[in-house]
Amino acid sequence: MTYCKRCGVRLCDGGESCVLCGSRTQPVPGEAFSDYPVLRYSNRMRSLIRLLALLSVVIVSLSLYIDYRFDSDTIWSFIVLGATIYGWTAFSTRKSLRNYGLMIFIQLIAISLLGYVIDISTGNHGWMLNYCLPFMIIAAQGIIVSMLIVRPMLFRDFLLYEWLIGIMGILSILLMVFDITRVRWPYITVCIYSVLLLVGTSLLADRKTKNELVKRFHI
């Protein structure tokens, strides 16, 4: 790393002349340039993460003890464990998920699994598969469509996940076909809704976007 006295700038590439004024630069002793950023984590953040990890272990262990000690129709340990895994997954991926479409898709999958675990743990009443899942798919597609309208410059990025969730909505009718769920109207609704959105977004997509999607799906 070099330094220009006249301009007061530092050159990471170690150039011998300043890019601003052309003056000869001087080396900066004890400093070197790295191709990768140095990540620094404060001790406070590390302590907080350790504390949360300890609390998670204590809460899950306590729920296991409650299930062992007391007879109940609700398996509390499954609920607590599922919620803990979901919380840590959301916390650990909060910075890596910069694509909102991908974030919505992952949240849809994670919340659906968590809801199914809660439903099974509380007696398997079927409310998750019968009602929550289809309307969560509709809600996820509605959120992405709203983002497409608000931020049309990201149409190509959002469209991929709109189609993935739309295909999921169409395939969800198989739960009704194979008699996994006996409540039919929510799945008929989400199937029709998904088909209409897929057709609408396909008509709005330009040729470049369609070619990009063909490359991603290898079709």
PDB file of N, CA and C in Angstrom, residues 48-136:
ATOM      1  N   LEU A  48     -23.603 -12.513  22.782  1.00  0.00           N
ATOM      2  CA  LEU A  48     -25.050 -12.597  22.584  1.00  0.00           C
ATOM      3  C   LEU A  48     -25.432 -13.894  21.885  1.00  0.00           C
ATOM      4  N   ILE A  49     -24.665 -14.284  20.859  1.00  0.00           N
ATOM      5  CA  ILE A  49     -24.955 -15.520  20.134  1.00  0.00           C
ATOM      6  C   ILE A  49     -24.794 -16.727  21.046  1.00  0.00           C
ATOM      7  N   ARG A  50     -23.743 -16.722  21.883  1.00  0.00           N
ATOM      8  CA  ARG A  50     -23.536 -17.824  22.826  1.00  0.00           C
ATOM      9  C   ARG A  50     -24.670 -17.897  23.850  1.00  0.00           C
ATOM     10  N   LEU A  51     -25.115 -16.733  24.307  1.00  0.00           N
ATOM     11  CA  LEU A  51     -26.217 -16.702  25.266  1.00  0.00           C
ATOM     12  C   LEU A  51     -27.497 -17.248  24.642  1.00  0.00           C
ATOM     13  N   LEU A  52     -27.780 -16.853  23.389  1.00  0.00           N
ATOM     14  CA  LEU A  52     -28.970 -17.353  22.702  1.00  0.00           C
ATOM     15  C   LEU A  52     -28.879 -18.854  22.463  1.00  0.00           C
ATOM     16  N   ALA A  53     -27.679 -19.345  22.139  1.00  0.00           N
ATOM     17  CA  ALA A  53     -27.495 -20.783  21.942  1.00  0.00           C
ATOM     18  C   ALA A  53     -27.741 -21.538  23.239  1.00  0.00           C
ATOM     19  N   LEU A  54     -27.243 -21.000  24.349  1.00  0.00           N
ATOM     20  CA  LEU A  54     -27.464 -21.632  25.654  1.00  0.00           C
ATOM     21  C   LEU A  54     -28.944 -21.651  26.017  1.00  0.00           C
ATOM     22  N   LEU A  55     -29.637 -20.532  25.779  1.00  0.00           N
ATOM     23  CA  LEU A  55     -31.071 -20.472  26.060  1.00  0.00           C
ATOM     24  C   LEU A  55     -31.847 -21.457  25.195  1.00  0.00           C
ATOM     25  N   SER A  56     -31.417 -21.616  23.935  1.00  0.00           N
ATOM     26  CA  SER A  56     -32.092 -22.557  23.042  1.00  0.00           C
ATOM     27  C   SER A  56     -31.973 -23.976  23.565  1.00  0.00           C
ATOM     28  N   VAL A  57     -30.766 -24.345  24.020  1.00  0.00           N
ATOM     29  CA  VAL A  57     -30.554 -25.692  24.559  1.00  0.00           C
ATOM     30  C   VAL A  57     -31.382 -25.894  25.816  1.00  0.00           C
ATOM     31  N   VAL A  58     -31.423 -24.890  26.688  1.00  0.00           N
ATOM     32  CA  VAL A  58     -32.189 -24.993  27.936  1.00  0.00           C
ATOM     33  C   VAL A  58     -33.678 -25.142  27.651  1.00  0.00           C
ATOM     34  N   ILE A  59     -34.196 -24.339  26.722  1.00  0.00           N
ATOM     35  CA  ILE A  59     -35.636 -24.381  26.422  1.00  0.00           C
ATOM     36  C   ILE A  59     -36.023 -25.711  25.798  1.00  0.00           C
ATOM     37  N   VAL A  60     -35.212 -26.205  24.839  1.00  0.00           N
ATOM     38  CA  VAL A  60     -35.517 -27.491  24.214  1.00  0.00           C
ATOM     39  C   VAL A  60     -35.438 -28.611  25.242  1.00  0.00           C
ATOM     40  N   SER A  61     -34.427 -28.579  26.108  1.00  0.00           N
ATOM     41  CA  SER A  61     -34.294 -29.604  27.156  1.00  0.00           C
ATOM     42  C   SER A  61     -35.476 -29.561  28.122  1.00  0.00           C
ATOM     43  N   LEU A  62     -35.903 -28.357  28.466  1.00  0.00           N
ATOM     44  CA  LEU A  62     -37.049 -28.211  29.365  1.00  0.00           C
ATOM     45  C   LEU A  62     -38.317 -28.760  28.737  1.00  0.00           C
ATOM     46  N   SER A  63     -38.498 -28.516  27.452  1.00  0.00           N
ATOM     47  CA  SER A  63     -39.688 -29.041  26.773  1.00  0.00           C
ATOM     48  C   SER A  63     -39.658 -30.570  26.707  1.00  0.00           C
ATOM     49  N   LEU A  64     -38.465 -31.146  26.525  1.00  0.00           N
ATOM     50  CA  LEU A  64     -38.352 -32.605  26.540  1.00  0.00           C
ATOM     51  C   LEU A  64     -38.706 -33.169  27.916  1.00  0.00           C
ATOM     52  N   TYR A  65     -38.275 -32.473  28.957  1.00  0.00           N
ATOM     53  CA  TYR A  65     -38.587 -32.923  30.322  1.00  0.00           C
ATOM     54  C   TYR A  65     -40.095 -32.837  30.586  1.00  0.00           C
ATOM     55  N   ILE A  66     -40.720 -31.767  30.107  1.00  0.00           N
ATOM     56  CA  ILE A  66     -42.172 -31.611  30.308  1.00  0.00           C
ATOM     57  C   ILE A  66     -42.930 -32.731  29.608  1.00  0.00           C
ATOM     58  N   ASP A  67     -42.507 -33.070  28.382  1.00  0.00           N
ATOM     59  CA  ASP A  67     -43.163 -34.173  27.682  1.00  0.00           C
ATOM     60  C   ASP A  67     -42.963 -35.501  28.417  1.00  0.00           C
ATOM     61  N   TYR A  68     -41.796 -35.682  29.020  1.00  0.00           N
ATOM     62  CA  TYR A  68     -41.521 -36.941  29.740  1.00  0.00           C
ATOM     63  C   TYR A  68     -42.250 -36.995  31.073  1.00  0.00           C
ATOM     64  N   ARG A  69     -42.344 -35.858  31.721  1.00  0.00           N
ATOM     65  CA  ARG A  69     -42.874 -35.808  33.102  1.00  0.00           C
ATOM     66  C   ARG A  69     -44.392 -35.780  33.133  1.00  0.00           C
ATOM     67  N   PHE A  70     -44.999 -35.091  32.191  1.00  0.00           N
ATOM     68  CA  PHE A  70     -46.453 -34.921  32.216  1.00  0.00           C
ATOM     69  C   PHE A  70     -47.082 -35.533  30.968  1.00  0.00           C
ATOM     70  N   ASP A  71     -48.210 -36.171  31.166  1.00  0.00           N
ATOM     71  CA  ASP A  71     -48.968 -36.735  30.040  1.00  0.00           C
ATOM     72  C   ASP A  71     -49.817 -35.639  29.405  1.00  0.00           C
ATOM     73  N   SER A  72     -49.655 -35.481  28.104  1.00  0.00           N
ATOM     74  CA  SER A  72     -50.402 -34.442  27.392  1.00  0.00           C
ATOM     75  C   SER A  72     -50.619 -34.876  25.951  1.00  0.00           C
ATOM     76  N   ASP A  73     -51.704 -34.400  25.377  1.00  0.00           N
ATOM     77  CA  ASP A  73     -51.977 -34.696  23.972  1.00  0.00           C
ATOM     78  C   ASP A  73     -51.077 -33.896  23.032  1.00  0.00           C
ATOM     79  N   THR A  74     -50.458 -32.856  23.556  1.00  0.00           N
ATOM     80  CA  THR A  74     -49.587 -32.001  22.752  1.00  0.00           C
ATOM     81  C   THR A  74     -48.132 -32.360  23.003  1.00  0.00           C
ATOM     82  N   ILE A  75     -47.389 -32.603  21.937  1.00  0.00           N
ATOM     83  CA  ILE A  75     -45.959 -32.887  22.044  1.00  0.00           C
ATOM     84  C   ILE A  75     -45.212 -31.552  21.959  1.00  0.00           C
ATOM     85  N   TRP A  76     -45.007 -30.945  23.104  1.00  0.00           N
ATOM     86  CA  TRP A  76     -44.422 -29.601  23.139  1.00  0.00           C
ATOM     87  C   TRP A  76     -42.986 -29.578  22.629  1.00  0.00           C
ATOM     88  N   SER A  77     -42.239 -30.650  22.840  1.00  0.00           N
ATOM     89  CA  SER A  77     -40.835 -30.651  22.430  1.00  0.00           C
ATOM     90  C   SER A  77     -40.688 -30.524  20.922  1.00  0.00           C
ATOM     91  N   PHE A  78     -41.597 -31.122  20.138  1.00  0.00           N
ATOM     92  CA  PHE A  78     -41.543 -30.996  18.690  1.00  0.00           C
ATOM     93  C   PHE A  78     -41.778 -29.545  18.264  1.00  0.00           C
ATOM     94  N   ILE A  79     -42.740 -28.889  18.921  1.00  0.00           N
ATOM     95  CA  ILE A  79     -43.042 -27.498  18.590  1.00  0.00           C
ATOM     96  C   ILE A  79     -41.850 -26.600  18.908  1.00  0.00           C
ATOM     97  N   VAL A  80     -41.295 -26.783  20.105  1.00  0.00           N
ATOM     98  CA  VAL A  80     -40.171 -25.941  20.523  1.00  0.00           C
ATOM     99  C   VAL A  80     -38.949 -26.197  19.642  1.00  0.00           C
ATOM    100  N   LEU A  81     -38.678 -27.466  19.348  1.00  0.00           N
ATOM    101  CA  LEU A  81     -37.527 -27.797  18.504  1.00  0.00           C
ATOM    102  C   LEU A  81     -37.688 -27.235  17.098  1.00  0.00           C
ATOM    103  N   GLY A  82     -38.885 -27.368  16.515  1.00  0.00           N
ATOM    104  CA  GLY A  82     -39.132 -26.821  15.182  1.00  0.00           C
ATOM    105  C   GLY A  82     -39.005 -25.313  15.145  1.00  0.00           C
ATOM    106  N   ALA A  83     -39.557 -24.640  16.166  1.00  0.00           N
ATOM    107  CA  ALA A  83     -39.457 -23.183  16.226  1.00  0.00           C
ATOM    108  C   ALA A  83     -38.016 -22.730  16.429  1.00  0.00           C
ATOM    109  N   THR A  84     -37.247 -23.478  17.223  1.00  0.00           N
ATOM    110  CA  THR A  84     -35.843 -23.137  17.454  1.00  0.00           C
ATOM    111  C   THR A  84     -35.025 -23.277  16.176  1.00  0.00           C
ATOM    112  N   ILE A  85     -35.234 -24.375  15.458  1.00  0.00           N
ATOM    113  CA  ILE A  85     -34.507 -24.582  14.196  1.00  0.00           C
ATOM    114  C   ILE A  85     -34.871 -23.499  13.182  1.00  0.00           C
ATOM    115  N   TYR A  86     -36.163 -23.171  13.122  1.00  0.00           N
ATOM    116  CA  TYR A  86     -36.586 -22.115  12.202  1.00  0.00           C
ATOM    117  C   TYR A  86     -35.961 -20.778  12.583  1.00  0.00           C
ATOM    118  N   GLY A  87     -35.938 -20.456  13.878  1.00  0.00           N
ATOM    119  CA  GLY A  87     -35.372 -19.186  14.325  1.00  0.00           C
ATOM    120  C   GLY A  87     -33.897 -19.063  14.016  1.00  0.00           C
ATOM    121  N   TRP A  88     -33.137 -20.124  14.284  1.00  0.00           N
ATOM    122  CA  TRP A  88     -31.710 -20.082  14.003  1.00  0.00           C
ATOM    123  C   TRP A  88     -31.422 -20.053  12.501  1.00  0.00           C
ATOM    124  N   THR A  89     -32.241 -20.744  11.721  1.00  0.00           N
ATOM    125  CA  THR A  89     -32.062 -20.710  10.261  1.00  0.00           C
ATOM    126  C   THR A  89     -32.316 -19.314   9.720  1.00  0.00           C
ATOM    127  N   ALA A  90     -33.387 -18.681  10.182  1.00  0.00           N
ATOM    128  CA  ALA A  90     -33.696 -17.320   9.732  1.00  0.00           C
ATOM    129  C   ALA A  90     -32.613 -16.338  10.178  1.00  0.00           C
ATOM    130  N   PHE A  91     -32.080 -16.539  11.391  1.00  0.00           N
ATOM    131  CA  PHE A  91     -31.042 -15.636  11.900  1.00  0.00           C
ATOM    132  C   PHE A  91     -29.729 -15.792  11.143  1.00  0.00           C
ATOM    133  N   SER A  92     -29.353 -17.026  10.833  1.00  0.00           N
ATOM    134  CA  SER A  92     -28.067 -17.274  10.173  1.00  0.00           C
ATOM    135  C   SER A  92     -28.076 -16.890   8.703  1.00  0.00           C
ATOM    136  N   THR A  93     -29.263 -16.838   8.072  1.00  0.00           N
ATOM    137  CA  THR A  93     -29.334 -16.507   6.645  1.00  0.00           C
ATOM    138  C   THR A  93     -29.857 -15.101   6.394  1.00  0.00           C
ATOM    139  N   ARG A  94     -29.940 -14.280   7.445  1.00  0.00           N
ATOM    140  CA  ARG A  94     -30.536 -12.948   7.295  1.00  0.00           C
ATOM    141  C   ARG A  94     -29.711 -12.045   6.381  1.00  0.00           C
ATOM    142  N   LYS A  95     -28.382 -12.211   6.338  1.00  0.00           N
ATOM    143  CA  LYS A  95     -27.520 -11.360   5.523  1.00  0.00           C
ATOM    144  C   LYS A  95     -27.228 -11.965   4.156  1.00  0.00           C
ATOM    145  N   SER A  96     -27.294 -13.279   4.056  1.00  0.00           N
ATOM    146  CA  SER A  96     -26.960 -13.930   2.790  1.00  0.00           C
ATOM    147  C   SER A  96     -28.105 -13.884   1.791  1.00  0.00           C
ATOM    148  N   LEU A  97     -29.338 -13.742   2.282  1.00  0.00           N
ATOM    149  CA  LEU A  97     -30.492 -13.731   1.384  1.00  0.00           C
ATOM    150  C   LEU A  97     -30.790 -12.300   0.951  1.00  0.00           C
ATOM    151  N   ARG A  98     -30.035 -11.805  -0.025  1.00  0.00           N
ATOM    152  CA  ARG A  98     -30.254 -10.450  -0.524  1.00  0.00           C
ATOM    153  C   ARG A  98     -31.356 -10.408  -1.578  1.00  0.00           C
ATOM    154  N   ASN A  99     -31.676 -11.568  -2.156  1.00  0.00           N
ATOM    155  CA  ASN A  99     -32.739 -11.646  -3.151  1.00  0.00           C
ATOM    156  C   ASN A  99     -34.058 -11.878  -2.423  1.00  0.00           C
ATOM    157  N   TYR A 100     -34.977 -10.899  -2.506  1.00  0.00           N
ATOM    158  CA  TYR A 100     -36.233 -10.988  -1.765  1.00  0.00           C
ATOM    159  C   TYR A 100     -37.120 -12.116  -2.276  1.00  0.00           C
ATOM    160  N   GLY A 101     -37.044 -12.402  -3.577  1.00  0.00           N
ATOM    161  CA  GLY A 101     -37.820 -13.513  -4.110  1.00  0.00           C
ATOM    162  C   GLY A 101     -37.386 -14.836  -3.516  1.00  0.00           C
ATOM    163  N   LEU A 102     -36.072 -15.049  -3.420  1.00  0.00           N
ATOM    164  CA  LEU A 102     -35.551 -16.266  -2.797  1.00  0.00           C
ATOM    165  C   LEU A 102     -35.919 -16.320  -1.323  1.00  0.00           C
ATOM    166  N   MET A 103     -35.870 -15.183  -0.638  1.00  0.00           N
ATOM    167  CA  MET A 103     -36.215 -15.136   0.776  1.00  0.00           C
ATOM    168  C   MET A 103     -37.679 -15.532   0.990  1.00  0.00           C
ATOM    169  N   ILE A 104     -38.577 -15.026   0.153  1.00  0.00           N
ATOM    170  CA  ILE A 104     -39.994 -15.374   0.270  1.00  0.00           C
ATOM    171  C   ILE A 104     -40.207 -16.860   0.018  1.00  0.00           C
ATOM    172  N   PHE A 105     -39.513 -17.417  -0.981  1.00  0.00           N
ATOM    173  CA  PHE A 105     -39.649 -18.832  -1.309  1.00  0.00           C
ATOM    174  C   PHE A 105     -39.175 -19.708  -0.157  1.00  0.00           C
ATOM    175  N   ILE A 106     -38.009 -19.371   0.434  1.00  0.00           N
ATOM    176  CA  ILE A 106     -37.472 -20.156   1.545  1.00  0.00           C
ATOM    177  C   ILE A 106     -38.368 -20.031   2.777  1.00  0.00           C
ATOM    178  N   GLN A 107     -38.872 -18.808   3.036  1.00  0.00           N
ATOM    179  CA  GLN A 107     -39.762 -18.621   4.181  1.00  0.00           C
ATOM    180  C   GLN A 107     -41.046 -19.408   4.012  1.00  0.00           C
ATOM    181  N   LEU A 108     -41.552 -19.493   2.793  1.00  0.00           N
ATOM    182  CA  LEU A 108     -42.762 -20.273   2.532  1.00  0.00           C
ATOM    183  C   LEU A 108     -42.536 -21.742   2.878  1.00  0.00           C
ATOM    184  N   ILE A 109     -41.397 -22.287   2.450  1.00  0.00           N
ATOM    185  CA  ILE A 109     -41.086 -23.687   2.745  1.00  0.00           C
ATOM    186  C   ILE A 109     -40.897 -23.897   4.242  1.00  0.00           C
ATOM    187  N   ALA A 110     -40.118 -22.999   4.880  1.00  0.00           N
ATOM    188  CA  ALA A 110     -39.798 -23.170   6.295  1.00  0.00           C
ATOM    189  C   ALA A 110     -41.037 -23.043   7.175  1.00  0.00           C
ATOM    190  N   ILE A 111     -41.869 -22.034   6.910  1.00  0.00           N
ATOM    191  CA  ILE A 111     -43.070 -21.835   7.733  1.00  0.00           C
ATOM    192  C   ILE A 111     -44.069 -22.974   7.510  1.00  0.00           C
ATOM    193  N   SER A 112     -44.126 -23.487   6.289  1.00  0.00           N
ATOM    194  CA  SER A 112     -45.019 -24.623   6.022  1.00  0.00           C
ATOM    195  C   SER A 112     -44.590 -25.848   6.819  1.00  0.00           C
ATOM    196  N   LEU A 113     -43.286 -26.130   6.846  1.00  0.00           N
ATOM    197  CA  LEU A 113     -42.789 -27.269   7.620  1.00  0.00           C
ATOM    198  C   LEU A 113     -43.026 -27.068   9.111  1.00  0.00           C
ATOM    199  N   LEU A 114     -42.774 -25.840   9.587  1.00  0.00           N
ATOM    200  CA  LEU A 114     -42.999 -25.555  11.000  1.00  0.00           C
ATOM    201  C   LEU A 114     -44.475 -25.699  11.362  1.00  0.00           C
ATOM    202  N   GLY A 115     -45.360 -25.195  10.511  1.00  0.00           N
ATOM    203  CA  GLY A 115     -46.790 -25.323  10.760  1.00  0.00           C
ATOM    204  C   GLY A 115     -47.251 -26.768  10.767  1.00  0.00           C
ATOM    205  N   TYR A 116     -46.667 -27.579   9.881  1.00  0.00           N
ATOM    206  CA  TYR A 116     -47.032 -28.999   9.838  1.00  0.00           C
ATOM    207  C   TYR A 116     -46.573 -29.710  11.107  1.00  0.00           C
ATOM    208  N   VAL A 117     -45.369 -29.356  11.595  1.00  0.00           N
ATOM    209  CA  VAL A 117     -44.881 -29.941  12.845  1.00  0.00           C
ATOM    210  C   VAL A 117     -45.794 -29.563  14.006  1.00  0.00           C
ATOM    211  N   ILE A 118     -46.223 -28.300  14.048  1.00  0.00           N
ATOM    212  CA  ILE A 118     -47.124 -27.859  15.115  1.00  0.00           C
ATOM    213  C   ILE A 118     -48.460 -28.584  15.034  1.00  0.00           C
ATOM    214  N   ASP A 119     -48.966 -28.762  13.815  1.00  0.00           N
ATOM    215  CA  ASP A 119     -50.249 -29.450  13.642  1.00  0.00           C
ATOM    216  C   ASP A 119     -50.159 -30.893  14.131  1.00  0.00           C
ATOM    217  N   ILE A 120     -49.085 -31.586  13.762  1.00  0.00           N
ATOM    218  CA  ILE A 120     -48.923 -32.981  14.199  1.00  0.00           C
ATOM    219  C   ILE A 120     -48.769 -33.060  15.715  1.00  0.00           C
ATOM    220  N   SER A 121     -48.018 -32.100  16.275  1.00  0.00           N
ATOM    221  CA  SER A 121     -47.747 -32.130  17.716  1.00  0.00           C
ATOM    222  C   SER A 121     -48.985 -31.838  18.554  1.00  0.00           C
ATOM    223  N   THR A 122     -49.957 -31.156  17.977  1.00  0.00           N
ATOM    224  CA  THR A 122     -51.163 -30.799  18.733  1.00  0.00           C
ATOM    225  C   THR A 122     -52.349 -31.713  18.428  1.00  0.00           C
ATOM    226  N   GLY A 123     -52.075 -32.850  17.790  1.00  0.00           N
ATOM    227  CA  GLY A 123     -53.149 -33.809  17.570  1.00  0.00           C
ATOM    228  C   GLY A 123     -53.492 -34.063  16.117  1.00  0.00           C
ATOM    229  N   ASN A 124     -52.760 -33.454  15.188  1.00  0.00           N
ATOM    230  CA  ASN A 124     -52.974 -33.669  13.750  1.00  0.00           C
ATOM    231  C   ASN A 124     -54.429 -33.428  13.345  1.00  0.00           C
ATOM    232  N   HIS A 125     -54.869 -32.169  13.538  1.00  0.00           N
ATOM    233  CA  HIS A 125     -56.239 -31.797  13.186  1.00  0.00           C
ATOM    234  C   HIS A 125     -56.395 -31.459  11.699  1.00  0.00           C
ATOM    235  N   GLY A 126     -55.291 -31.314  10.996  1.00  0.00           N
ATOM    236  CA  GLY A 126     -55.354 -31.094   9.558  1.00  0.00           C
ATOM    237  C   GLY A 126     -55.493 -29.654   9.122  1.00  0.00           C
ATOM    238  N   TRP A 127     -55.433 -28.697  10.060  1.00  0.00           N
ATOM    239  CA  TRP A 127     -55.638 -27.293   9.681  1.00  0.00           C
ATOM    240  C   TRP A 127     -54.511 -26.760   8.800  1.00  0.00           C
ATOM    241  N   MET A 128     -53.300 -27.326   8.952  1.00  0.00           N
ATOM    242  CA  MET A 128     -52.185 -26.836   8.147  1.00  0.00           C
ATOM    243  C   MET A 128     -52.349 -27.214   6.681  1.00  0.00           C
ATOM    244  N   LEU A 129     -52.584 -28.487   6.422  1.00  0.00           N
ATOM    245  CA  LEU A 129     -52.716 -28.937   5.036  1.00  0.00           C
ATOM    246  C   LEU A 129     -54.046 -28.513   4.424  1.00  0.00           C
ATOM    247  N   ASN A 130     -55.100 -28.485   5.229  1.00  0.00           N
ATOM    248  CA  ASN A 130     -56.421 -28.190   4.674  1.00  0.00           C
ATOM    249  C   ASN A 130     -56.598 -26.717   4.303  1.00  0.00           C
ATOM    250  N   TYR A 131     -56.052 -25.817   5.117  1.00  0.00           N
ATOM    251  CA  TYR A 131     -56.342 -24.404   4.907  1.00  0.00           C
ATOM    252  C   TYR A 131     -55.088 -23.523   4.818  1.00  0.00           C
ATOM    253  N   CYS A 132     -54.156 -23.690   5.758  1.00  0.00           N
ATOM    254  CA  CYS A 132     -53.022 -22.753   5.830  1.00  0.00           C
ATOM    255  C   CYS A 132     -52.113 -22.840   4.619  1.00  0.00           C
ATOM    256  N   LEU A 133     -51.748 -24.053   4.201  1.00  0.00           N
ATOM    257  CA  LEU A 133     -50.804 -24.212   3.095  1.00  0.00           C
ATOM    258  C   LEU A 133     -51.281 -23.553   1.807  1.00  0.00           C
ATOM    259  N   PRO A 134     -52.499 -23.821   1.324  1.00  0.00           N
ATOM    260  CA  PRO A 134     -52.919 -23.176   0.072  1.00  0.00           C
ATOM    261  C   PRO A 134     -52.975 -21.652   0.165  1.00  0.00           C
ATOM    262  N   PHE A 135     -53.439 -21.129   1.283  1.00  0.00           N
ATOM    263  CA  PHE A 135     -53.533 -19.672   1.390  1.00  0.00           C
ATOM    264  C   PHE A 135     -52.177 -19.022   1.636  1.00  0.00           C
ATOM    265  N   MET A 136     -51.221 -19.762   2.194  1.00  0.00           N
ATOM    266  CA  MET A 136     -49.858 -19.254   2.288  1.00  0.00           C
ATOM    267  C   MET A 136     -49.225 -19.161   0.905  1.00  0.00           C
TER     268      MET A 136
END
